[in-house]
CSV table of C-alpha atoms in Angstrom, one decimal:
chain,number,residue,atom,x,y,z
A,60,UNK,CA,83.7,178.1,223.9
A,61,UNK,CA,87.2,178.3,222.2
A,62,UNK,CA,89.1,175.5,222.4
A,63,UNK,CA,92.5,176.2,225.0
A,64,UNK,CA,96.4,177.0,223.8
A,65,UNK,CA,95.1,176.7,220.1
A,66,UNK,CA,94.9,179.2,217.6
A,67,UNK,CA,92.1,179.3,214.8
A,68,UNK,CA,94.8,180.4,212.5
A,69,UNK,CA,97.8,177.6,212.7
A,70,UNK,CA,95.2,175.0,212.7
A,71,UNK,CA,93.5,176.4,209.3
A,72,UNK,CA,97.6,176.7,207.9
A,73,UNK,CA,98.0,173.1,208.9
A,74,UNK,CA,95.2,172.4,207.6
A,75,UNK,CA,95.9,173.7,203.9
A,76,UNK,CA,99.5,172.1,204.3
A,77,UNK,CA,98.8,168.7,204.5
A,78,UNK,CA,95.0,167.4,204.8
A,79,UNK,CA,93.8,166.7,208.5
A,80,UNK,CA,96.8,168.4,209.6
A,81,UNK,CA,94.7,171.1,211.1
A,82,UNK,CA,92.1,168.5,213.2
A,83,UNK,CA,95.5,166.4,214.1
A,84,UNK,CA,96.9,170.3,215.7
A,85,UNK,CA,93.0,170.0,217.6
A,86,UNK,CA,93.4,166.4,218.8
A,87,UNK,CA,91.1,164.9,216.6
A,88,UNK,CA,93.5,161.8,215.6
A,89,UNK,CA,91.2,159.7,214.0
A,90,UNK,CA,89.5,161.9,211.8
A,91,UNK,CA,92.9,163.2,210.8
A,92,UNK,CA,94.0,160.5,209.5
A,93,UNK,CA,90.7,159.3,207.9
A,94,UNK,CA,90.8,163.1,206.2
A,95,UNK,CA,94.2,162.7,205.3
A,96,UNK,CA,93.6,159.2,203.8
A,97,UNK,CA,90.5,160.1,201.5
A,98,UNK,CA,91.8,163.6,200.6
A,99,UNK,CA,95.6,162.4,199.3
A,100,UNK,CA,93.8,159.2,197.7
A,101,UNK,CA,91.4,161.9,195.9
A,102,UNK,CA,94.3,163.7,194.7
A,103,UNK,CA,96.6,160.7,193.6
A,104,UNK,CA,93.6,159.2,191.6
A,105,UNK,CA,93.6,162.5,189.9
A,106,UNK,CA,97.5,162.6,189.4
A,107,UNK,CA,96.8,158.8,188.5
A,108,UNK,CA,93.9,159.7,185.8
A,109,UNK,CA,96.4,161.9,184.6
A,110,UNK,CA,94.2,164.9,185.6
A,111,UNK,CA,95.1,168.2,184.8
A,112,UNK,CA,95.7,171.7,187.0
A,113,UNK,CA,94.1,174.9,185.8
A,114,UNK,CA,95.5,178.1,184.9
A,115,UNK,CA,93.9,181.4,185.2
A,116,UNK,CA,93.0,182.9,182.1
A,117,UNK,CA,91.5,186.5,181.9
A,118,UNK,CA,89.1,186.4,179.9
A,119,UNK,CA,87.5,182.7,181.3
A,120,UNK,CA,86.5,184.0,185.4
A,121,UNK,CA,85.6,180.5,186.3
A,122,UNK,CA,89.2,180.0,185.9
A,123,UNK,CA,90.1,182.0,188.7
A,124,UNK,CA,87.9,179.9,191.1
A,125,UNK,CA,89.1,176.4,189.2
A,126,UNK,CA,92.7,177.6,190.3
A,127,UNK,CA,91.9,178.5,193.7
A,128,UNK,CA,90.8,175.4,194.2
A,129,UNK,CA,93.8,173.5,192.9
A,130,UNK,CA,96.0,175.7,195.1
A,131,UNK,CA,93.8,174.8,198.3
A,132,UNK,CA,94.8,171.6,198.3
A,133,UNK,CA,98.0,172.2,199.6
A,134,UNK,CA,102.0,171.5,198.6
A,135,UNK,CA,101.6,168.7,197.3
A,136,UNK,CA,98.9,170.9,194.2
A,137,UNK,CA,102.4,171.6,193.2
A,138,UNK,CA,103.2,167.8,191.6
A,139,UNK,CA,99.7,168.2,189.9
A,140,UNK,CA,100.9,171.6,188.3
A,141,UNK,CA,104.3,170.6,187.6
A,142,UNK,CA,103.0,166.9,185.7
A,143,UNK,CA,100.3,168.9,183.5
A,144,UNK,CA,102.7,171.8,182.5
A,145,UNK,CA,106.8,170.9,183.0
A,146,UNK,CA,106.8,173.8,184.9
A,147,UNK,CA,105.1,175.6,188.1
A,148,UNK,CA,103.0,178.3,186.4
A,149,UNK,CA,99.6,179.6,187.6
A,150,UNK,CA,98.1,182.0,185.0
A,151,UNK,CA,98.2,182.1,181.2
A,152,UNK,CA,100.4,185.3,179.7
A,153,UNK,CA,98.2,188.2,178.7
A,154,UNK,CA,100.1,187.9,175.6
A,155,UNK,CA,98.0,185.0,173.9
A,156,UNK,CA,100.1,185.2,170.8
A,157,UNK,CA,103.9,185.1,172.9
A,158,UNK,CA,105.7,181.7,172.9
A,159,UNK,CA,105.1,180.9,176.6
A,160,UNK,CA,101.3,180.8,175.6
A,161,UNK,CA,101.2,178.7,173.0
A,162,UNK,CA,103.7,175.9,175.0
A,163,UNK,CA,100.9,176.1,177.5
A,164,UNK,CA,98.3,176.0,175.7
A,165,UNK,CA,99.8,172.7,173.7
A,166,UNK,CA,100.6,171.1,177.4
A,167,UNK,CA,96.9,171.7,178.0
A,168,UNK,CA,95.7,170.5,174.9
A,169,UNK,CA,97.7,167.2,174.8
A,170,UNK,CA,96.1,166.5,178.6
A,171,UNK,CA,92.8,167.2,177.1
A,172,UNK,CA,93.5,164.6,174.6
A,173,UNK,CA,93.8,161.6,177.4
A,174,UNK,CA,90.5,159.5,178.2
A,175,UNK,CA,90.4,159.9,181.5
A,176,UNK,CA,91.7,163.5,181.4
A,177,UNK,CA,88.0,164.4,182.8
A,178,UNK,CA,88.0,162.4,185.5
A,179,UNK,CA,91.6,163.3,186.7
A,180,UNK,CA,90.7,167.3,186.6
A,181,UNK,CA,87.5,166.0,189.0
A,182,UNK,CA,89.7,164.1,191.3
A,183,UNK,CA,92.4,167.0,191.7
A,184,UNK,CA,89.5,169.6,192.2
A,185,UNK,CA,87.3,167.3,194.6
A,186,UNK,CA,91.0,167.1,196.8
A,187,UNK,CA,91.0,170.9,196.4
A,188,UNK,CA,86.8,171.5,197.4
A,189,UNK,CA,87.3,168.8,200.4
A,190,UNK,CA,90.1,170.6,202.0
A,191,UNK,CA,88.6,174.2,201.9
A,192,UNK,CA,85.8,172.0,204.1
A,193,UNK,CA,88.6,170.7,205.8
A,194,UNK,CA,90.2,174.2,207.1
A,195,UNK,CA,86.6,175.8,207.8
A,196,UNK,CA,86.2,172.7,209.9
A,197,UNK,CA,89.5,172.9,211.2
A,198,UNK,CA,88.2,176.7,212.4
A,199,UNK,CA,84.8,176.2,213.8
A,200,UNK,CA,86.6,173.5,216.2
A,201,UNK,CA,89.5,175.9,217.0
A,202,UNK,CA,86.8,178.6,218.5
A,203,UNK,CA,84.8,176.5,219.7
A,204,UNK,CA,81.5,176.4,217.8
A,205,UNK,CA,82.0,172.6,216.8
A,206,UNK,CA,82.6,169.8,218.8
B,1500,UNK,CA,94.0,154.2,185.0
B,1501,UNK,CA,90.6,153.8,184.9
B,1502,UNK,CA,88.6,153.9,181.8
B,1503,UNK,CA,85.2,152.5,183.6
B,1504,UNK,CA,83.2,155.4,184.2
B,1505,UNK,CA,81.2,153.4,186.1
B,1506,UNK,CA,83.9,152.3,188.5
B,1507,UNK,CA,85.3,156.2,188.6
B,1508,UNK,CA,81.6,156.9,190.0
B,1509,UNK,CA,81.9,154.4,192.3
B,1510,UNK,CA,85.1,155.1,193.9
B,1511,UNK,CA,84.7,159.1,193.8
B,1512,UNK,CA,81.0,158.8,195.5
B,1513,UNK,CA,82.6,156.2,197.8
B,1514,UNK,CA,85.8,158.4,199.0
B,1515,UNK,CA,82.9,161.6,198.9
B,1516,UNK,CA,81.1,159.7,201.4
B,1517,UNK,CA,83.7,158.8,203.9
B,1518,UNK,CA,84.9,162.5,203.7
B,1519,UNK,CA,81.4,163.7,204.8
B,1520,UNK,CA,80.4,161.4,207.0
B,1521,UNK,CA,83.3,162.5,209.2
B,1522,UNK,CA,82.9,165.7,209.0
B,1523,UNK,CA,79.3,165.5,209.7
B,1524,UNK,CA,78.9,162.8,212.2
B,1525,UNK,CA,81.1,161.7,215.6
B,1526,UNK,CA,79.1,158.4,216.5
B,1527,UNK,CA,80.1,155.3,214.9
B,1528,UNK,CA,76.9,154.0,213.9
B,1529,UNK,CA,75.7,157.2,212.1
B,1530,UNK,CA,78.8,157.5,210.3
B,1531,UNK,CA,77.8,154.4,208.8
B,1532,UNK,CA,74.6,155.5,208.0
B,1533,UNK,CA,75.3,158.7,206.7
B,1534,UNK,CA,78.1,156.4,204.5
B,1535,UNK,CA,75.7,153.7,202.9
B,1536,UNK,CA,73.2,156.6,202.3
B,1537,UNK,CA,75.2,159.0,200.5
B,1538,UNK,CA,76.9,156.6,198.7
B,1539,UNK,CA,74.0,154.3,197.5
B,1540,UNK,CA,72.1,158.3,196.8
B,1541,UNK,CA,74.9,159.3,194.4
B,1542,UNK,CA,75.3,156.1,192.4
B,1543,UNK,CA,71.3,155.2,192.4
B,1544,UNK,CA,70.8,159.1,191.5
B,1545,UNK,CA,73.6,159.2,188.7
B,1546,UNK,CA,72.5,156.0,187.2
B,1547,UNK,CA,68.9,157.4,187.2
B,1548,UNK,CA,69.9,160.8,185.3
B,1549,UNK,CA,71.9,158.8,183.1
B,1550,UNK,CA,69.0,156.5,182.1
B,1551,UNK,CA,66.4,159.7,181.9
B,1552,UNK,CA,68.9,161.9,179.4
B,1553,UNK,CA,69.1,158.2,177.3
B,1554,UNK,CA,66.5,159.0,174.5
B,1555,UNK,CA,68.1,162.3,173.6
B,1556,UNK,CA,70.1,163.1,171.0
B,1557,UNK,CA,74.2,163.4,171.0
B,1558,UNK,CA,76.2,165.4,168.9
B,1559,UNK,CA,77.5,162.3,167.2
B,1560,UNK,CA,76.1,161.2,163.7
């Protein structure tokens, strides 16, 4: 049974906006918080591991799905973005030979360089994976099929 | 920040088991559980593959 005066919808938005936001909308203080504790900690280990955010390239296709998932993480996927490339950009140019490539392509590359580059771009995309779980949680509670 | 990657298992298996034992479990006492399990799972598991992929060979010379 749905749950009443909530909607499936603003829950999953909260949701994506800031971690546990949606279950907090749903009443569920405590695991808000706990959510919203584990998932920014994921994603400041990642900014802290100096981690880096993805950008979709045309001719790699997993690189649509590694960007989706940074973007799921919410607002805050923006400091990630903005650390890794000096600027909020979300695909490469199609153009690999223009200037604007290459500047990104050297932003990634001096990333890839850092030791614990690996383990940043795993913290930044576990933060992204956990809140997709997150808003379809987030949704089964709002109509009603979980508790 | 950390160059461990033992530690960076640790702390990711850790927070990944928090995150799913609440999203899993409402009682108290399975959260727990389903904590200690997957957490001890991931770093018993990883340190297992690690040891089994030991004898062969890198790319380094």
């Amino acid at each position: 049974m749905p749950s009443k005066g909530v909607s499936a919808f603003i829950s999953c938005l909260l949701a994506w906006v800031v971690p546990g936001g949606g279950h907090l909308y749903l009443g569920k203080r405590s695991r808000a918080a706990v959510f919203f504790l584990v998932v920014v900690a994921t994603f400041l280990l990642g900014i802290l591991n100096q981690g880096r955010s993805y950008l979709i390239d045309r001719d790699q296709p997993l690189t649509y799905l590694a960007a989706l998932t940074n973007i799921a993480t919410g607002p805050m996927e923006l400091a990630s973005r903005q650390l890794t490339y000096h600027r909020l950009v979300y695909r490469l140019p199609a153009d690999e030979n223009s200037p604007e490539s290459a500047q990104l392509l050297q932003a990634m590359r001096e990333r890839v360089k850092i030791v614990t580059d690996e383990y940043g771009t795993t913290y930044l995309l576990t933060a992204g994976l956990m809140n997709i779980l997150l808003m379809l949680d987030a949704f089964d509670i709002a109509i009603g099929r979980k508790a | 920040m950390f160059r461990s990657h033992f530690l960076n298992m640790v702390i990711f298996s850790a927070l990944v088991s928090v995150f799913f034992a609440f999203l899993t479990q409402t009682d108290r006492r399975e959260r727990l559980k389903v904590m200690a399990i997957l957490c001890l799972c991931m770093i018993v598991l990883s340190l297992i593959v690690a040891y089994a992929m030991y004898p062969f060979p890198s790319n380094k010379h």
